[in-house]
Short mmCIF file of C-alpha atoms and ligand atoms in Angstrom, two decimals:
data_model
loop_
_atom_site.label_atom_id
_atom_site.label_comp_id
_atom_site.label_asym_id
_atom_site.label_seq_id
_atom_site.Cartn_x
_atom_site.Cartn_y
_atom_site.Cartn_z
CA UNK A 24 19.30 -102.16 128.22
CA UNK A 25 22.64 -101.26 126.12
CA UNK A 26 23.41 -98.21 124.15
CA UNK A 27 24.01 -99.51 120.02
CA UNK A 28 25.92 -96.35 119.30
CA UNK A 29 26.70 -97.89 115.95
CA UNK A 30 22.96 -97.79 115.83
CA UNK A 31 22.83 -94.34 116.78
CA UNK A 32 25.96 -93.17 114.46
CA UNK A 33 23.95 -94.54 111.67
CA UNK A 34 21.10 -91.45 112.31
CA UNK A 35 24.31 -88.69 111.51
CA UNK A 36 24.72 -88.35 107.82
CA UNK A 37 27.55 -85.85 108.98
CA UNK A 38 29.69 -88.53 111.14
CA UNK A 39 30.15 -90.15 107.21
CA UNK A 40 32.51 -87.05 107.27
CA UNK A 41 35.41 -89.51 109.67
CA UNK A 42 35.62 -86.07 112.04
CA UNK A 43 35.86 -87.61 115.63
CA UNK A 44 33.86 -84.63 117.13
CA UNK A 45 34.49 -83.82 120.36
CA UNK A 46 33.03 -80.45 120.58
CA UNK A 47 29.56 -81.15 121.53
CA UNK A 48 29.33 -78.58 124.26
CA UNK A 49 29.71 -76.49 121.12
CA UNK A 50 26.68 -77.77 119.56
CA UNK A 51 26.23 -81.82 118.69
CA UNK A 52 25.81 -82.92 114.89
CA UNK A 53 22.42 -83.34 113.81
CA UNK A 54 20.27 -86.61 113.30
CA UNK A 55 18.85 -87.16 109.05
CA UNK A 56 15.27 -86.92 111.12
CA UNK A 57 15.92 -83.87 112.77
CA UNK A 58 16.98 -82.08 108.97
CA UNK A 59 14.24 -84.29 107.94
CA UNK A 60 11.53 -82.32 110.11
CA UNK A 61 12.25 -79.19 109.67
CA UNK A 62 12.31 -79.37 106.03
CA UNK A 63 9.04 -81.03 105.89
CA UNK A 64 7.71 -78.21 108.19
CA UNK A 65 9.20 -75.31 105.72
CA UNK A 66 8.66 -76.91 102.09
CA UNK A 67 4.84 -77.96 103.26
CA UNK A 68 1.97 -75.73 103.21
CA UNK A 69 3.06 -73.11 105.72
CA UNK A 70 1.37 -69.56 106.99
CA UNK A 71 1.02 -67.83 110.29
CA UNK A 72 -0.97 -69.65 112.96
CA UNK A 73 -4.55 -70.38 112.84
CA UNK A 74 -7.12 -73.32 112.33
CA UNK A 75 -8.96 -72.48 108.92
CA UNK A 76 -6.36 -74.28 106.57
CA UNK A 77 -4.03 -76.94 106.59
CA UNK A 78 -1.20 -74.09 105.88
CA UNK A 79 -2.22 -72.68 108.95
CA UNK A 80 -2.87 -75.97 111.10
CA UNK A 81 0.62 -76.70 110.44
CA UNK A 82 1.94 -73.65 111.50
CA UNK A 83 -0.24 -73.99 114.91
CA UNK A 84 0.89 -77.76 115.27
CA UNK A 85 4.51 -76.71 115.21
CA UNK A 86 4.20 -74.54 118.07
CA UNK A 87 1.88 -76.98 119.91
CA UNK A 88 4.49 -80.03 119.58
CA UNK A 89 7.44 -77.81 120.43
CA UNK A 90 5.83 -76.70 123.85
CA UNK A 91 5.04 -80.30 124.52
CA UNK A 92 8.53 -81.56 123.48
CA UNK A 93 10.36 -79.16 125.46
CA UNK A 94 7.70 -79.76 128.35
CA UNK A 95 8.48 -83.31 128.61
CA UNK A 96 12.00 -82.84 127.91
CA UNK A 97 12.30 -80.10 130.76
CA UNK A 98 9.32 -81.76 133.43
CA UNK A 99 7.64 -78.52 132.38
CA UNK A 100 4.51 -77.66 131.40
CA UNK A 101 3.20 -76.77 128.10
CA UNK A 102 2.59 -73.50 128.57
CA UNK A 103 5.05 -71.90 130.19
CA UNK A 104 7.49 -72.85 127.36
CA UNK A 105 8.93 -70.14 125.73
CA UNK A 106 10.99 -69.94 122.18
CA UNK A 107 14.11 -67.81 122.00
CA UNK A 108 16.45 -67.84 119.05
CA UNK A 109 19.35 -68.82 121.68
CA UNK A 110 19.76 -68.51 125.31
CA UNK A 111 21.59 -65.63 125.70
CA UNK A 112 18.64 -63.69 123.57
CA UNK A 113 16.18 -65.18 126.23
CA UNK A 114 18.08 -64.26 129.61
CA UNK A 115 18.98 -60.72 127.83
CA UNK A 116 14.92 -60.37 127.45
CA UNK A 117 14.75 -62.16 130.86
CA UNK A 118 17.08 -60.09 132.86
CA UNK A 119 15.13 -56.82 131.67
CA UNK A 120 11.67 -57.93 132.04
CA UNK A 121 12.91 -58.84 135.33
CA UNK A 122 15.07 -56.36 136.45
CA UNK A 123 11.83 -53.69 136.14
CA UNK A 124 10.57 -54.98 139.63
CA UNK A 125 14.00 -54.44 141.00
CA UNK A 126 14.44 -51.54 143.30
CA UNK A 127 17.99 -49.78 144.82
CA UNK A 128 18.83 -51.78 147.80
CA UNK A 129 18.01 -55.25 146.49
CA UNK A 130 20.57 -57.71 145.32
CA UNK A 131 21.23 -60.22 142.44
CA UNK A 132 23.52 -63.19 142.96
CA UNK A 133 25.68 -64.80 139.33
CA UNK A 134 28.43 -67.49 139.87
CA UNK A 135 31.59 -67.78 138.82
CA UNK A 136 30.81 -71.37 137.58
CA UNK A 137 28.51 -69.42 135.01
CA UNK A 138 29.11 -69.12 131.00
CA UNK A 139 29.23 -65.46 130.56
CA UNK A 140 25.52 -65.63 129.04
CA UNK A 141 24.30 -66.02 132.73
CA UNK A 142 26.02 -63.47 134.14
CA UNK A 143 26.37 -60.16 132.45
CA UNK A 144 22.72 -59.55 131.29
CA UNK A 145 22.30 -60.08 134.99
CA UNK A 146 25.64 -57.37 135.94
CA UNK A 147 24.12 -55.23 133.29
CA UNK A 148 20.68 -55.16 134.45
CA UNK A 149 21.49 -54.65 137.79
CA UNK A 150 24.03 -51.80 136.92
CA UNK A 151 21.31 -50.38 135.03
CA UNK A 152 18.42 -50.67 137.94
CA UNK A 153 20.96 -49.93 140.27
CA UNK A 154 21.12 -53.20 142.07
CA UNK A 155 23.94 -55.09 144.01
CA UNK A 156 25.49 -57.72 142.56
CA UNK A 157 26.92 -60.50 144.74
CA UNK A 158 28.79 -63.13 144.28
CA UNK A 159 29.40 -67.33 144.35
CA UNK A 160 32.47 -68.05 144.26
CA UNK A 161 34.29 -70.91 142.40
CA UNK A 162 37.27 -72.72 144.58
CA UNK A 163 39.65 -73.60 142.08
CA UNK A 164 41.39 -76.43 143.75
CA UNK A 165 38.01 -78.40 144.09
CA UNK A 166 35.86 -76.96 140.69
CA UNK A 167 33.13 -76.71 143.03
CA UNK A 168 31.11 -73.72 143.72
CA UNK A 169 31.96 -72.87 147.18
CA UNK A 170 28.78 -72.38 149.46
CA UNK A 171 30.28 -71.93 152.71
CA UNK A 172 29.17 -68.42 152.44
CA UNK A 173 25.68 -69.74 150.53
CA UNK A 174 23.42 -68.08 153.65
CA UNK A 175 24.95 -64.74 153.64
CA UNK A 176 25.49 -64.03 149.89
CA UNK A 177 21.87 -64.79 149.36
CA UNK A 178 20.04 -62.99 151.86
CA UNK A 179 16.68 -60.84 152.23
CA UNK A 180 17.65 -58.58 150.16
CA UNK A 181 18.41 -61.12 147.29
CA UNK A 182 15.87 -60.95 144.39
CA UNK A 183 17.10 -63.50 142.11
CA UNK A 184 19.60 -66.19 141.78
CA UNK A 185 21.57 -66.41 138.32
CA UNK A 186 22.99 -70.26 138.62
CA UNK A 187 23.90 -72.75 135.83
CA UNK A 188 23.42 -76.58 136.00
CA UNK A 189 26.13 -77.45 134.78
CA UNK A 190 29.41 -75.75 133.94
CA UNK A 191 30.41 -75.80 129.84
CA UNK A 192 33.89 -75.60 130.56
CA UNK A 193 34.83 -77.83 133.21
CA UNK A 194 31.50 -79.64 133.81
CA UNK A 195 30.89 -79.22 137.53
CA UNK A 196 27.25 -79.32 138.35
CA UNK A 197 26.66 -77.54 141.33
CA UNK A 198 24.03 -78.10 144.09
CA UNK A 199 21.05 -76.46 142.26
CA UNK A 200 18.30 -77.42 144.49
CA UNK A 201 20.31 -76.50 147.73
CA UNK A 202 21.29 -73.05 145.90
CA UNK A 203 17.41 -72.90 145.43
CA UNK A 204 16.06 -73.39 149.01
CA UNK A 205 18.31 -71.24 150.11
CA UNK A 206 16.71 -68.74 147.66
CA UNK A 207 13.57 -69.75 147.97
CA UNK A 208 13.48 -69.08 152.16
CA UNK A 209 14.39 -65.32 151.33
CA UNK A 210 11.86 -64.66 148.46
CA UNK A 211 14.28 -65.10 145.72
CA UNK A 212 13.42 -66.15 142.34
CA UNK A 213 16.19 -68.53 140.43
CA UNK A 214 17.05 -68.58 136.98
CA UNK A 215 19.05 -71.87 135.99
CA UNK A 216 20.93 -72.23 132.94
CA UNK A 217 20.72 -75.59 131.73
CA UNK A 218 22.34 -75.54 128.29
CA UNK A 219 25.13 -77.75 128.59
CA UNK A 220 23.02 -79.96 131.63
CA UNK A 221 20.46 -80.82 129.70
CA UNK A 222 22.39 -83.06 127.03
CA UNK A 223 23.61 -84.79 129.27
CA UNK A 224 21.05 -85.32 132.35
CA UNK A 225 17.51 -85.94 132.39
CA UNK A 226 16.19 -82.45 134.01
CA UNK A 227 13.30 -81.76 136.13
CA UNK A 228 12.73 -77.95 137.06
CA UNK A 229 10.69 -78.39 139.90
CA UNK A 230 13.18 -81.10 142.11
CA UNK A 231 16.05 -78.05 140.66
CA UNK A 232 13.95 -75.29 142.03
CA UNK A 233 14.11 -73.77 138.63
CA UNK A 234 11.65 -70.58 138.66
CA UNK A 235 13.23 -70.26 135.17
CA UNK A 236 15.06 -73.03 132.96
CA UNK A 237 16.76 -72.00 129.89
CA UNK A 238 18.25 -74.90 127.12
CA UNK A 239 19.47 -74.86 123.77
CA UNK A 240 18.02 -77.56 121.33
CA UNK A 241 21.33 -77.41 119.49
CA UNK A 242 23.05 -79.14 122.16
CA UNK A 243 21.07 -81.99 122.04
CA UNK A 244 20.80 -82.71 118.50
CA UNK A 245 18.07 -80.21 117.63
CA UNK A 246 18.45 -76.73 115.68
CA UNK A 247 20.37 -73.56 116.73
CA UNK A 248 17.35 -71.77 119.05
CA UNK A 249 16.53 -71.90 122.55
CA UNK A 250 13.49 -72.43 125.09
CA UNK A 251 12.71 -71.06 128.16
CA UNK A 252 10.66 -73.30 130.74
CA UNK A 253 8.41 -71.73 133.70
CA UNK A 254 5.33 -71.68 135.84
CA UNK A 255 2.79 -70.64 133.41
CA UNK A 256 1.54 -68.42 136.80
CA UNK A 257 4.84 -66.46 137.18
CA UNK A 258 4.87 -65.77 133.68
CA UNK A 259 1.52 -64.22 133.92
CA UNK A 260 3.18 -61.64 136.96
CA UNK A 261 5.49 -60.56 134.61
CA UNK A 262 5.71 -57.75 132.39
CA UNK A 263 7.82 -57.59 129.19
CA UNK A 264 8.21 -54.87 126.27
CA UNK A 265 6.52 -55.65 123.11
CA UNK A 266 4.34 -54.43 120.80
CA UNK A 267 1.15 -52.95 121.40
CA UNK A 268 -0.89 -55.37 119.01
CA UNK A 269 0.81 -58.35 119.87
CA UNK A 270 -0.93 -60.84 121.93
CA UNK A 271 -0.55 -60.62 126.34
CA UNK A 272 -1.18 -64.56 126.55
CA UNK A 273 1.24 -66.53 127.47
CA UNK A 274 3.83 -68.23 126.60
CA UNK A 275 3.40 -65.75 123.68
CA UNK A 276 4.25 -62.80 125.39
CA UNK A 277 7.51 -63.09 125.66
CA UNK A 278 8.02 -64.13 121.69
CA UNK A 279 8.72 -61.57 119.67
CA UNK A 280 7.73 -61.35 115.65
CA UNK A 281 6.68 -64.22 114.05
CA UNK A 282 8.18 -67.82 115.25
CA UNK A 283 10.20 -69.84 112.91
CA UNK A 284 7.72 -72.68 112.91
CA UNK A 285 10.37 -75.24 111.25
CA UNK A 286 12.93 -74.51 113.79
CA UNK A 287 10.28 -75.60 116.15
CA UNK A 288 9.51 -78.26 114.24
CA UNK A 289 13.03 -79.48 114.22
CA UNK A 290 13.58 -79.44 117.89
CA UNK A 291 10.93 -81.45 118.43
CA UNK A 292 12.32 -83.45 116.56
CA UNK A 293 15.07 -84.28 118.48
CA UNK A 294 13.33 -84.76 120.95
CA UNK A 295 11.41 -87.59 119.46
CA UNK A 296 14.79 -88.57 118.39
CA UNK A 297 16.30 -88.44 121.93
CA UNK A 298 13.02 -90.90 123.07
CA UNK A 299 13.89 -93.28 120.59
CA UNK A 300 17.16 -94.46 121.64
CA UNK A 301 15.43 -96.72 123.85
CA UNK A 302 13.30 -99.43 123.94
CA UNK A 303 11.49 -98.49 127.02
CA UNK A 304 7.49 -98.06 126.85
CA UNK A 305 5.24 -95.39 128.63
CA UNK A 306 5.32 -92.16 128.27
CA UNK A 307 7.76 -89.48 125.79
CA UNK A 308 8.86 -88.37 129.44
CA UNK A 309 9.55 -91.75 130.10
CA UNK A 310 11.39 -93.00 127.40
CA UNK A 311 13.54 -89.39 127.45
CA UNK A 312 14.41 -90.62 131.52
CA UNK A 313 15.12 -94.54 130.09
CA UNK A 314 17.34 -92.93 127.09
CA UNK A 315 18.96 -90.48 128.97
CA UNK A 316 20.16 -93.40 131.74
CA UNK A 317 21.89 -95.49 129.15
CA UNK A 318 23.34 -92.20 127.33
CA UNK A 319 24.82 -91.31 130.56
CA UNK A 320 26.29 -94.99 131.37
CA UNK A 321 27.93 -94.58 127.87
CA UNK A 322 28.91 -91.14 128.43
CA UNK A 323 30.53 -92.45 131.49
CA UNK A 324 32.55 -95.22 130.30
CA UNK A 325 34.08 -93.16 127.31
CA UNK A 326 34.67 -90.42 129.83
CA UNK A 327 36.99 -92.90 132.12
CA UNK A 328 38.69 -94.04 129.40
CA UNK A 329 39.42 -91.16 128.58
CA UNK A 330 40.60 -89.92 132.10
CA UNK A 331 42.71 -93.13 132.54
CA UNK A 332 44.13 -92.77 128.97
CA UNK A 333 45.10 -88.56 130.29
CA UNK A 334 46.38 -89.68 133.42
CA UNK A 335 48.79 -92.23 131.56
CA UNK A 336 49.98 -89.54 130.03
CA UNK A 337 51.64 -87.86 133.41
CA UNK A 338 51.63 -84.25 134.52
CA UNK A 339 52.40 -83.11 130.76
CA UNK A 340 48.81 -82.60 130.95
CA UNK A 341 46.56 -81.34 133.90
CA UNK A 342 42.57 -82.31 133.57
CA UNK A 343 41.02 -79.46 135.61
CA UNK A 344 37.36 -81.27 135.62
CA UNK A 345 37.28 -82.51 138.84
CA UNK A 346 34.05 -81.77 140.78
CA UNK A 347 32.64 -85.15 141.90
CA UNK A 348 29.35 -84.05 140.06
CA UNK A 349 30.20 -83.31 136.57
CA UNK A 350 29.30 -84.10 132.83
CA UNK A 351 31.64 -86.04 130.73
CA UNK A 352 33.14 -82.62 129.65
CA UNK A 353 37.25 -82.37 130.06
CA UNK A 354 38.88 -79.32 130.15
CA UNK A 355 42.83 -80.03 130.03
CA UNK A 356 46.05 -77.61 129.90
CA UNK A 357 49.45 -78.69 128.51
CA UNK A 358 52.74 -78.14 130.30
CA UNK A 359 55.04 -78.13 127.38
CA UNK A 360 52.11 -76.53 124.84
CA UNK A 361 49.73 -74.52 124.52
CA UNK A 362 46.22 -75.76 124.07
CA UNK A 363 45.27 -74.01 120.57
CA UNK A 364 48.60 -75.71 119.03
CA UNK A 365 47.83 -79.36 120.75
CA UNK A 366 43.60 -78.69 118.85
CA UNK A 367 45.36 -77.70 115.64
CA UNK A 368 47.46 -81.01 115.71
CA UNK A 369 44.16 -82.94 116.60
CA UNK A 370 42.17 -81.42 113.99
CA UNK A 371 45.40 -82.38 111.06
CA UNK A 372 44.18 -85.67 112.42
CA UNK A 373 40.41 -85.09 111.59
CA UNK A 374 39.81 -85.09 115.69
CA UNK A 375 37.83 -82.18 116.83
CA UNK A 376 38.54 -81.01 120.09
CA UNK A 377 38.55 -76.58 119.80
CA UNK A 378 40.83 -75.18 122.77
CA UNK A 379 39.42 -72.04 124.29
CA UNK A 380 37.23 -70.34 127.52
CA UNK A 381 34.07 -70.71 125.63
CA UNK A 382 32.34 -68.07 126.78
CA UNK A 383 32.77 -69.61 130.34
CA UNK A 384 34.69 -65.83 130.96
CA UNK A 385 34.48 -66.32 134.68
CA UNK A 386 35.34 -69.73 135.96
CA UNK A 387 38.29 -69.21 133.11
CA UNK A 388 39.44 -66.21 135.18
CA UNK A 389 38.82 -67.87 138.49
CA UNK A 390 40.76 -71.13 137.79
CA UNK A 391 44.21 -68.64 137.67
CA UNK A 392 45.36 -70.55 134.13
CA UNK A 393 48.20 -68.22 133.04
CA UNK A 394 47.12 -69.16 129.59
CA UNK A 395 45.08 -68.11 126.75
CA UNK A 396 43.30 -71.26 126.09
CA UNK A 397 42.65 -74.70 127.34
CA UNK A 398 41.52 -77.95 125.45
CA UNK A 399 38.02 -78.95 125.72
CA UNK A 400 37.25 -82.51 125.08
CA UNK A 401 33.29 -83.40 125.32
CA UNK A 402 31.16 -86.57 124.46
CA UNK A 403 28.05 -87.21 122.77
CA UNK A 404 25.71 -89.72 122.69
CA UNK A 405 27.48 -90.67 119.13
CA UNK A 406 30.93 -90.92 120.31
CA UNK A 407 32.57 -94.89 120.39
CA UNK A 408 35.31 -96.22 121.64
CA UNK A 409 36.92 -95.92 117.99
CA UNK A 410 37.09 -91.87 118.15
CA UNK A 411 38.52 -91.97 122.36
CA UNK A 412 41.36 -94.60 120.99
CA UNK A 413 42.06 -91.78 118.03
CA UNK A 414 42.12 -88.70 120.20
CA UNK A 415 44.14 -90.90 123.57
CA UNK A 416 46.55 -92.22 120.87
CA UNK A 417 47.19 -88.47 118.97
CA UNK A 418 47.13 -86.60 121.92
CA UNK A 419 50.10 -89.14 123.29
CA UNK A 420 52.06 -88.22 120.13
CA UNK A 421 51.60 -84.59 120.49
CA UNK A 422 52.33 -84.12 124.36
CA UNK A 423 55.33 -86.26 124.19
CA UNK A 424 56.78 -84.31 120.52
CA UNK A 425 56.58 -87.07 117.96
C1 PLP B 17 26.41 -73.37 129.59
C2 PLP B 17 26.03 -72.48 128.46
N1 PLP B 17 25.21 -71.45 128.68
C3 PLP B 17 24.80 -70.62 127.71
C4 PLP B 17 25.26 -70.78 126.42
C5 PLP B 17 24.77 -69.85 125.35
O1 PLP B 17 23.82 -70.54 124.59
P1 PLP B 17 23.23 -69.93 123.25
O2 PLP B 17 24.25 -70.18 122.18
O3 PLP B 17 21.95 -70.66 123.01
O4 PLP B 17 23.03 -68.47 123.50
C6 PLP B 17 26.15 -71.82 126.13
C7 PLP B 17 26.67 -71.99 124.77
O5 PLP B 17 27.66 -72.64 124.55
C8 PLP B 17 26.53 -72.70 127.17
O6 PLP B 17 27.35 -73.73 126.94
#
């Protein structure tokens, strides 16, 4: 099956705007259905959750096709799908709830590959509970996470396992599953952050050895929030603070106040939206595996032409996203420029590309820049071959002066 991204560019009432967006690791634009839904889900009748009247059905139905959006998205189950308003307010929550069965002696392992939202609430919990932290270190010359020491950083001591998919600055996705026996054998639990993975790969916690999954809808076309996916069961075992006359069930437990029921609304949404770009019958889980196949073969191609059109370019420009496994996400420094002047002369040219760390504090630190900033340059499913020959063609002009 191909990938009509004309088709697809058609759904984005925004990409009428001529922006060439390459900042979707930012946050993607958003499909007319997905504005569509959550509209619809705020302007109809709308209360708090029950089943006596349609205002409240809806309300109920919202949270019902959310779980089993993000469930299928995530290879999850209904149920142990939480709602967070992003996912650095869910592993904050996380890391405390967490970090109260945590006793002096025991360890927590974060990465170096890791945004900065799965790291310090983990460093500040563990400061806080007194609790080691340790360690994965990032070897700069290869963007890989570097295991060799994988057996003696996580050890019997180690409680849990702070790892991301898939890195938002340079791309590399690491070995999750190994990272997860490894954890696993010892009694660990692992907490994966799969924001930036998950728009680009079709995810499935249990072959990760995800104990906890965390995504954000609005990198995949859906609203700014954020879900949590786990075993319903280990969510029952835990032990969060809330109020005294909200409800102990779970998922529901760990939501706090009342939940925005169109922002749910909206990320499911994109899912639906995401299933649709194919053809493929069967199941939403299904079609999301068929769609996200030909997004990635797209992904792909642009990707490469955008490496070869980089490379053309000589060593005026150094792409440090390298890992063998990696998302089509570039992260480039300039010899004669910095990064933040080389975005602003993209963005004169209506081509989005922010320079930056993006959060991404530590694998910034660890890849020994010298500089303040780098370029980022990620695809979407909506980017065409029209917006790589604008940003390989302005991007010549700027490195070599004209
Ligand atoms: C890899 C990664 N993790 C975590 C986050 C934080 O996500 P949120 O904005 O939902 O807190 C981001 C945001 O860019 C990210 O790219």
């Amino acid at each position: 099956m191909t990938f009509d991204v004309a088709a697809v560019r058609a759904h984005f009432p925004s990409l009428t705007s001529g922006i060439a967006h390459f900042d979707g690791p930012g946050g993607t634009q958003t499909p007319a259905v997905v504005g569509q839904a959550i509209a619809h889900s705020l302007t109809g009748p709308l209360s708090n959750r029950g089943r006596s009247v349609v205002s409240e059905r809806n309300a109920d139905d919202a949270v019902d096709g959310f779980r089993s959006a993000m469930a299928d998205l995530l290879g999850a189950t209904a149920n142990g799908i939480v709602y967070g308003r992003s996912a650095t307010q869910i592993t904050y929550d996380f890391s405390r709830t967490l970090a109260k069965t945590w006793n002096p002696g025991d360890e927590v392992v974060v990465s170096q590959l890791d945004h900065d939202a799965n790291v310090r609430p983990w460093v500040q919990a563990a400061a806080a509970a007194g609790v080691t932290v340790r360690w994965l270190r990032l070897d700069p010359a290869t963007a890989e996470l570097d295991l060799t020491d994988l057996d003696e950083v996580v050890n019997e001591r180690t409680r849990l396992v702070a790892v991301t998919a898939a890195s938002n600055l340079i791309g590399t996705a690491p070995p999750v599953a190994r990272i997860a026996a490894r954890a696993h054998e010892v009694g660990a639990l692992v907490y994966v952050d799969g924001v930036h993975y998950t728009a680009h790969r079709t995810v499935d916690i249990t072959a990760l050895g995800a104990d906890f999954f965390v995504c954000s809808p609005y990198k995949f076309f859906g609203p700014h929030c954020a879900t949590l996916a786990a075993d319903p069961a280990l969510l029952e075992e835990l032990d969060p603070d809330k109020l005294l006359p909200s409800t102990n069930a779970v998922p529901e437990r760990f939501e706090f106040g009342t939940l925005p029921y169109e922002m749910m609304a909206g990320a499911a949404a994109a899912v639906d939206f995401l299933a649709g770009l194919t053809t493929a019958e069967g199941s939403r889980r299904a079609q999301l595996t068929a769609a996200n196949h030909v997004i990635d073969e797209h992904e792909q191609r642009l990707r490469r032409d955008i490496e070869d059109g980089l490379a053309a370019l000589g060593d005026r420009i150094t792409v440090h996203s390298v890992a063998p496994e990696r998302t089509p996400t570039l992260f480039c420094t300039f010899r004669d420029t910095d990064a933040a002047d080389v975005s602003r002369r993209l963005a004169g040219r209506d081509i989005l590309a922010p320079a930056g760390s993006f959060y991404a504090y530590e694998p910034f630190r660890a890849l020994n820049l010298g500089v303040d900033a780098g370029l980022r340059i990620g695809l979407a499913p909506y980017n065409d071959d029209t917006d790589v020959d604008r940003l390989i063609t302005t991007l010549g002009e700027v490195v070599s002066g004209r």
